[in-house]
């Protein structure tokens, strides 16, 4: 059901919240913008204190950057992925863990969180279908404001009982709200959002569900042919058959410990690309080969749409476990060619394939070209592909993890979720990754440095021309204080205070919510980029370029990133000491451009090609 | 069968008490002489004697076996095969004849049949060296290195030093086979090499091979223990510090690694390994000029030449010297035509410098068509 416009925050938002499930005392006071929190307590009127916004030298504070949310946040239900590590995990399926999606599910202007759930026992799904199994329904946590969430999956109609992995929030039918594609082991689901409640629309998209033993993983959306609707790339991993694996038993890792088998030796599954056609009732048609995206079956995990050259069209990066990653370059018409190896983003600096897990993109050196960061297996550094595409437009990257200081902190860890974002808004993009070894049994294997439970990494970009990061270690606060079985992560300003928060899944455990408490943040801008017209639609693929003080800041609107996840759809720019942008330019999919000058920072803005001036989004200002 | 009857007599005498003095049969006497002659390398004399002896005992299995073996030793394989053919489907227990039939089967590529004959020969007489050696050899030829190492234990029971050498050879061959199967098999390869080192602890090259693998596998405790033992002598300080540096580098302690490599160079200024590692640390830090400075004066020892060339190429590329980088990469490929890294770097360099076709052809050699199933689904 189309919605005419995005619902503003405030009383109507609270009303929607009430209808959808948040209890009255949970929400923020009507009209309140930012939410209170331990790091930056609100003033009496509920506004975020503005004094904290004064730009400070980067990294000047020794205070912790993130604090952990307590159980009062409501994100308390543990992840179910087969038997727990203590009970013994026999399949890779039970070791990977799900991603999540950040979306405004109920249209109240706040970002909610959808979390797929696994199963107590995969065999109940293979033998008994969706109806069998234990407490395995996917969760939808509605954001009630006040840094509180309330679970409403059943009420909203998204309590899918498949074995969930990937979660893609995207507007499938151009009605302005976020629909949900669930990438499952077993049949995938597409839930269409109809004003805050969802209905299963999978059947409208033949072939999208996949087979009973197909294991789908990450998904991403982008308008690759610029026809005004969002197309979808879906990664598939392996064909999983519990009975076959039971017969095979466990496999050896590092020649010593017995671990679940795979992916090498298991049947890889080909990825699929679905072209959306508004003229055909927004039907997603499988068009992998026609789009030039057909490749031999591999162990796909995460697709990421980005404009690598950048030349105005969306290219596609795909991580593969234990196989070369792919870079599909768009010729501008929606037809792709694979150029990963030549471009230097397929493998390690030694030309060897690695175990690609998650992927993030962001501009690390202010040249308006996105770098790519890929999480890998233990004993492999996370790959940092620095974009050096020249004037000829041929994508060109150099792997520089060791040189840039991101290699050593990530070497012994197995990374999953990842992000390139400016968490302290000092104007330099930082790097985050969530870690935990896939094998619970790995503690029995050498070396002792590679452990099952691992801490996440927050790597601060050292300001300056040289691309260099430092591991924040204890200064990261709750990010790095706990060794747990971390899996995926998303970056989102969940309390709308203008600072980027982190949400991390943990295998067999409740998720970890981390509030940004960076004590000396710089200036920032949060941009929701929309298409012109009604209903208001998020402009996935739009590209932002900002200039201030001689520096360039850039970002893209994405749907599908990190690991099996969808992150905050807004473009967040950390601006350091620059309280006013000299110039702000947006290029929309299809080529429309708009430029604004003298844009004040520290606000959430809506940008549309048909708006003369940026429109305040109603969130935090300072 | 005469041998079987003799065995029965021996068994009986063993059961009833001390053996009475016995006269050897003519065939046994001939066999004893042949064994002496064969051992002395006098194959013609041995064969002449066997022809005479077999004329009076044509079905004697011991004499037939010895004749065939002497013929094989003398390079007369066809005649040996004729002797073997006199006993089609032989399933008896005469160990020399079994050994002959095993060697004939081995020559024909029927390794399973050959092994069965050698096993039968050893079952009849576990003190015989020849079938034990041939069993090891056949298992190695068949690529069954684990079985070869087990068979070497039988040789060790007869000739300890030779057995350990053979077992070590089998373990090293097994490790090399595993290393060729990809990263996921390196752990097993290290285990095999460790077993080989246990058998042949004084072989320096073998120790270094294992140390290198242990560091690659991040088995630093094992590596340090081995290095401490292998390089305990005062004159081996450079090696000891070099491996400490390798461990520290592997443990992401570049400062500690640099210090250890410096100490290795202080102990032995010609230690190419330490100089190479210092260059690698400089490359990792993006200090291409320092890396180049380390690498250029290094003598191109055969062992490190390919690696040196690769690192020099990276340093030159980092400094923007494309032509020098290309020359170094071509040298690295000449030294190691299968080097993935050299193919990758040279392929990309050629594409970047306008020779896309040649570059892509090199890169195509790296691109896998699809995941290859690994043994047991291991990583």
Tab-separated table of N, CA and C in Angstrom, chain A residues 237 248 251-252 254-256 261-265 268 296-299 321-324 341-344 347-352 377 379 396-398 402-403 408 411-412 439 446-447 449 466, chain B residues 183-184 187-188 191 217-222 250-252 283-286 288 314 340-342 344-345 348-349 351-352 360 363-364 366-379:
chain	number	residue	atom	x	y	z
A	237	UNK	N	25.330	-19.727	-0.826
A	237	UNK	CA	26.558	-20.285	-0.240
A	237	UNK	C	26.741	-21.733	-0.672
A	248	UNK	N	29.062	-37.911	6.842
A	248	UNK	CA	30.468	-37.577	6.620
A	248	UNK	C	31.212	-37.381	7.932
A	251	UNK	N	35.203	-32.611	10.068
A	251	UNK	CA	36.425	-32.499	9.284
A	251	UNK	C	37.533	-31.946	10.172
A	252	UNK	N	38.743	-32.051	9.665
A	252	UNK	CA	39.869	-31.566	10.459
A	252	UNK	C	40.241	-30.143	10.054
A	254	UNK	N	43.362	-27.275	10.652
A	254	UNK	CA	44.757	-27.129	11.068
A	254	UNK	C	45.326	-28.492	11.474
A	255	UNK	N	44.791	-29.526	10.898
A	255	UNK	CA	45.208	-30.915	11.072
A	255	UNK	C	44.945	-31.449	12.475
A	256	UNK	N	44.386	-30.639	13.344
A	256	UNK	CA	44.265	-31.118	14.717
A	256	UNK	C	42.831	-31.214	15.210
A	261	UNK	N	32.340	-29.506	8.579
A	261	UNK	CA	32.917	-29.527	7.229
A	261	UNK	C	32.465	-28.332	6.397
A	262	UNK	N	33.342	-27.888	5.517
A	262	UNK	CA	32.984	-26.902	4.521
A	262	UNK	C	33.748	-25.609	4.657
A	263	UNK	N	33.588	-24.672	3.711
A	263	UNK	CA	32.752	-24.864	2.527
A	263	UNK	C	33.421	-25.723	1.457
A	264	UNK	N	34.795	-25.747	1.476
A	264	UNK	CA	35.450	-26.568	0.460
A	264	UNK	C	35.005	-28.015	0.632
A	265	UNK	N	34.669	-28.626	-0.450
A	265	UNK	CA	34.176	-29.992	-0.395
A	265	UNK	C	32.665	-30.073	-0.401
A	268	UNK	N	28.964	-25.761	-3.977
A	268	UNK	CA	28.695	-24.317	-4.011
A	268	UNK	C	27.410	-24.036	-4.786
A	296	UNK	N	30.735	-19.065	-12.345
A	296	UNK	CA	30.678	-20.417	-11.771
A	296	UNK	C	30.219	-20.344	-10.321
A	297	UNK	N	29.508	-21.376	-9.892
A	297	UNK	CA	29.017	-21.385	-8.516
A	297	UNK	C	30.180	-21.194	-7.559
A	298	UNK	N	29.956	-20.387	-6.536
A	298	UNK	CA	30.993	-20.133	-5.549
A	298	UNK	C	30.355	-20.126	-4.167
A	299	UNK	N	31.112	-19.680	-3.185
A	299	UNK	CA	30.585	-19.639	-1.819
A	299	UNK	C	30.312	-18.186	-1.460
A	321	UNK	N	33.604	-16.842	0.025
A	321	UNK	CA	34.399	-17.563	1.016
A	321	UNK	C	35.335	-18.538	0.296
A	322	UNK	N	36.618	-18.434	0.582
A	322	UNK	CA	37.627	-19.377	0.058
A	322	UNK	C	37.777	-19.336	-1.459
A	323	UNK	N	37.233	-18.349	-2.086
A	323	UNK	CA	37.324	-18.184	-3.537
A	323	UNK	C	37.549	-16.699	-3.834
A	324	UNK	N	38.012	-16.380	-5.039
A	324	UNK	CA	38.208	-14.957	-5.351
A	324	UNK	C	36.902	-14.171	-5.250
A	341	UNK	N	39.938	-9.544	-10.544
A	341	UNK	CA	41.360	-9.884	-10.477
A	341	UNK	C	42.221	-8.756	-11.046
A	342	UNK	N	41.822	-8.262	-12.204
A	342	UNK	CA	42.582	-7.168	-12.821
A	342	UNK	C	42.520	-5.920	-11.945
A	343	UNK	N	41.334	-5.657	-11.395
A	343	UNK	CA	41.176	-4.445	-10.589
A	343	UNK	C	41.886	-4.551	-9.251
A	344	UNK	N	42.228	-5.777	-8.847
A	344	UNK	CA	42.990	-5.940	-7.612
A	344	UNK	C	42.145	-6.083	-6.370
A	347	UNK	N	41.533	-10.864	-4.408
A	347	UNK	CA	42.297	-11.771	-3.555
A	347	UNK	C	43.330	-10.987	-2.758
A	348	UNK	N	44.236	-11.745	-2.148
A	348	UNK	CA	45.255	-11.106	-1.309
A	348	UNK	C	46.311	-10.433	-2.183
A	349	UNK	N	47.225	-9.763	-1.534
A	349	UNK	CA	48.294	-9.084	-2.258
A	349	UNK	C	49.208	-10.096	-2.939
A	350	UNK	N	49.121	-11.351	-2.492
A	350	UNK	CA	49.925	-12.403	-3.117
A	350	UNK	C	49.162	-13.120	-4.220
A	351	UNK	N	47.992	-12.637	-4.556
A	351	UNK	CA	47.225	-13.265	-5.630
A	351	UNK	C	46.472	-14.507	-5.203
A	352	UNK	N	46.338	-14.706	-3.902
A	352	UNK	CA	45.656	-15.905	-3.411
A	352	UNK	C	44.251	-15.563	-2.930
A	377	UNK	N	39.066	-14.678	6.990
A	377	UNK	CA	39.247	-15.729	7.984
A	377	UNK	C	40.413	-15.386	8.920
A	379	UNK	N	44.051	-15.765	10.490
A	379	UNK	CA	45.338	-15.928	9.799
A	379	UNK	C	45.308	-15.317	8.404
A	396	UNK	N	40.801	0.334	-10.449
A	396	UNK	CA	42.145	-0.075	-10.050
A	396	UNK	C	42.304	0.104	-8.541
A	397	UNK	N	42.678	-0.978	-7.871
A	397	UNK	CA	42.847	-0.934	-6.416
A	397	UNK	C	44.205	-1.543	-6.047
A	398	UNK	N	44.720	-1.118	-4.913
A	398	UNK	CA	45.912	-1.741	-4.335
A	398	UNK	C	45.582	-2.157	-2.912
A	402	UNK	N	48.492	-4.028	5.409
A	402	UNK	CA	49.669	-3.984	6.296
A	402	UNK	C	50.195	-2.560	6.415
A	403	UNK	N	50.303	-1.920	5.283
A	403	UNK	CA	50.880	-0.585	5.260
A	403	UNK	C	50.019	0.413	6.032
A	408	UNK	N	47.592	-5.948	10.962
A	408	UNK	CA	48.000	-6.635	12.188
A	408	UNK	C	46.843	-6.816	13.175
A	411	UNK	N	44.603	-9.808	12.038
A	411	UNK	CA	45.196	-11.015	11.473
A	411	UNK	C	44.750	-12.296	12.178
A	412	UNK	N	44.747	-12.305	13.475
A	412	UNK	CA	44.403	-13.530	14.192
A	412	UNK	C	42.887	-13.704	14.328
A	439	UNK	N	34.584	-21.619	14.287
A	439	UNK	CA	34.617	-22.949	14.887
A	439	UNK	C	34.702	-22.846	16.415
A	446	UNK	N	46.225	-25.100	17.395
A	446	UNK	CA	47.168	-23.978	17.400
A	446	UNK	C	46.791	-22.981	16.315
A	447	UNK	N	47.245	-21.761	16.387
A	447	UNK	CA	48.024	-21.195	17.470
A	447	UNK	C	47.104	-20.668	18.562
A	449	UNK	N	46.837	-17.823	19.641
A	449	UNK	CA	46.322	-16.479	19.339
A	449	UNK	C	44.961	-16.524	18.652
A	466	UNK	N	48.692	10.524	4.782
A	466	UNK	CA	49.072	9.107	4.741
A	466	UNK	C	47.933	8.258	5.294
B	183	UNK	N	46.639	-24.741	0.995
B	183	UNK	CA	46.862	-24.219	2.342
B	183	UNK	C	46.224	-25.088	3.417
B	184	UNK	N	45.068	-25.639	3.090
B	184	UNK	CA	44.331	-26.347	4.125
B	184	UNK	C	45.015	-27.627	4.577
B	187	UNK	N	48.824	-28.054	7.718
B	187	UNK	CA	48.942	-28.564	9.080
B	187	UNK	C	49.369	-30.020	9.084
B	188	UNK	N	48.727	-30.783	8.241
B	188	UNK	CA	49.090	-32.194	8.145
B	188	UNK	C	50.524	-32.334	7.646
B	191	UNK	N	52.912	-31.853	10.377
B	191	UNK	CA	52.979	-33.039	11.249
B	191	UNK	C	53.896	-34.101	10.649
B	217	UNK	N	52.272	-21.577	9.826
B	217	UNK	CA	51.069	-22.077	10.477
B	217	UNK	C	50.843	-21.457	11.853
B	218	UNK	N	51.683	-20.504	12.187
B	218	UNK	CA	51.590	-19.793	13.468
B	218	UNK	C	51.832	-20.708	14.659
B	219	UNK	N	52.565	-21.763	14.457
B	219	UNK	CA	52.901	-22.662	15.567
B	219	UNK	C	54.216	-22.200	16.180
B	220	UNK	N	54.124	-21.062	16.830
B	220	UNK	CA	55.355	-20.420	17.287
B	220	UNK	C	56.035	-21.193	18.416
B	221	UNK	N	55.260	-21.781	19.302
B	221	UNK	CA	55.887	-22.543	20.400
B	221	UNK	C	56.685	-23.713	19.837
B	222	UNK	N	56.077	-24.411	18.890
B	222	UNK	CA	56.783	-25.542	18.278
B	222	UNK	C	58.050	-25.064	17.571
B	250	UNK	N	55.749	-13.191	12.826
B	250	UNK	CA	54.480	-13.909	12.728
B	250	UNK	C	53.528	-13.534	13.835
B	251	UNK	N	54.083	-13.154	14.982
B	251	UNK	CA	53.237	-12.752	16.105
B	251	UNK	C	52.932	-11.262	16.076
B	252	UNK	N	53.177	-10.647	14.947
B	252	UNK	CA	52.840	-9.241	14.715
B	252	UNK	C	53.579	-8.314	15.668
B	283	UNK	N	58.868	-3.240	3.529
B	283	UNK	CA	57.775	-3.228	2.542
B	283	UNK	C	56.429	-3.119	3.237
B	284	UNK	N	56.263	-3.902	4.299
B	284	UNK	CA	55.001	-3.862	5.038
B	284	UNK	C	54.708	-2.465	5.575
B	285	UNK	N	55.783	-1.785	5.940
B	285	UNK	CA	55.597	-0.443	6.497
B	285	UNK	C	55.488	0.622	5.408
B	286	UNK	N	55.587	0.208	4.156
B	286	UNK	CA	55.492	1.166	3.058
B	286	UNK	C	56.776	1.934	2.821
B	288	UNK	N	59.501	1.799	0.890
B	288	UNK	CA	60.009	1.090	-0.290
B	288	UNK	C	61.503	1.362	-0.527
B	314	UNK	N	58.307	-5.412	-5.710
B	314	UNK	CA	57.336	-4.632	-4.931
B	314	UNK	C	57.920	-3.299	-4.507
B	340	UNK	N	52.457	-17.801	-7.861
B	340	UNK	CA	51.173	-17.101	-7.945
B	340	UNK	C	51.357	-15.600	-7.793
B	341	UNK	N	52.189	-15.253	-6.822
B	341	UNK	CA	52.367	-13.824	-6.543
B	341	UNK	C	53.016	-13.116	-7.723
B	342	UNK	N	54.016	-13.754	-8.311
B	342	UNK	CA	54.695	-13.123	-9.450
B	342	UNK	C	53.734	-12.995	-10.639
B	344	UNK	N	50.523	-12.745	-10.498
B	344	UNK	CA	49.515	-11.735	-10.149
B	344	UNK	C	50.085	-10.324	-10.306
B	345	UNK	N	51.253	-10.112	-9.707
B	345	UNK	CA	51.818	-8.761	-9.746
B	345	UNK	C	52.230	-8.372	-11.164
B	348	UNK	N	49.091	-7.707	-13.381
B	348	UNK	CA	48.470	-6.403	-13.123
B	348	UNK	C	49.365	-5.251	-13.598
B	349	UNK	N	50.659	-5.423	-13.424
B	349	UNK	CA	51.564	-4.359	-13.862
B	349	UNK	C	51.480	-4.183	-15.381
B	351	UNK	N	48.922	-4.907	-17.307
B	351	UNK	CA	47.637	-4.262	-17.631
B	351	UNK	C	47.749	-2.761	-17.383
B	352	UNK	N	48.328	-2.415	-16.258
B	352	UNK	CA	48.397	-0.999	-15.886
B	352	UNK	C	49.287	-0.210	-16.827
B	360	UNK	N	46.471	-9.882	-18.975
B	360	UNK	CA	45.295	-10.721	-18.706
B	360	UNK	C	45.615	-12.195	-18.912
B	363	UNK	N	47.067	-13.338	-15.755
B	363	UNK	CA	46.055	-13.407	-14.694
B	363	UNK	C	45.098	-14.574	-14.915
B	364	UNK	N	44.847	-14.895	-16.171
B	364	UNK	CA	43.959	-16.026	-16.461
B	364	UNK	C	44.526	-17.332	-15.902
B	366	UNK	N	45.703	-17.678	-13.123
B	366	UNK	CA	45.368	-17.742	-11.697
B	366	UNK	C	43.908	-18.030	-11.447
B	367	UNK	N	43.067	-17.659	-12.394
B	367	UNK	CA	41.631	-17.665	-12.118
B	367	UNK	C	41.088	-19.087	-12.088
B	368	UNK	N	40.524	-19.512	-10.965
B	368	UNK	CA	39.926	-20.851	-10.915
B	368	UNK	C	38.561	-20.832	-11.579
B	369	UNK	N	38.205	-21.933	-12.206
B	369	UNK	CA	36.892	-22.014	-12.850
B	369	UNK	C	35.789	-22.171	-11.818
B	370	UNK	N	36.033	-22.945	-10.818
B	370	UNK	CA	35.018	-23.193	-9.791
B	370	UNK	C	35.725	-23.808	-8.590
B	371	UNK	N	35.101	-23.754	-7.427
B	371	UNK	CA	35.743	-24.352	-6.268
B	371	UNK	C	36.055	-25.825	-6.506
B	372	UNK	N	37.277	-26.200	-6.181
B	372	UNK	CA	37.645	-27.609	-6.309
B	372	UNK	C	37.346	-28.303	-4.990
B	373	UNK	N	36.688	-29.446	-5.032
B	373	UNK	CA	36.409	-30.148	-3.783
B	373	UNK	C	37.711	-30.493	-3.075
B	374	UNK	N	37.771	-30.225	-1.797
B	374	UNK	CA	38.973	-30.548	-1.030
B	374	UNK	C	38.742	-31.840	-0.273
B	375	UNK	N	39.831	-32.476	0.052
B	375	UNK	CA	39.721	-33.741	0.776
B	375	UNK	C	38.994	-33.525	2.089
B	376	UNK	N	37.907	-34.200	2.255
B	376	UNK	CA	37.195	-34.174	3.525
B	376	UNK	C	36.559	-32.843	3.858
B	377	UNK	N	36.529	-31.929	2.929
B	377	UNK	CA	35.892	-30.648	3.204
B	377	UNK	C	36.686	-29.787	4.163
B	378	UNK	N	37.993	-29.992	4.204
B	378	UNK	CA	38.789	-29.204	5.141
B	378	UNK	C	39.037	-27.805	4.604
B	379	UNK	N	39.242	-26.890	5.507
B	379	UNK	CA	39.688	-25.571	5.092
B	379	UNK	C	41.156	-25.607	4.800
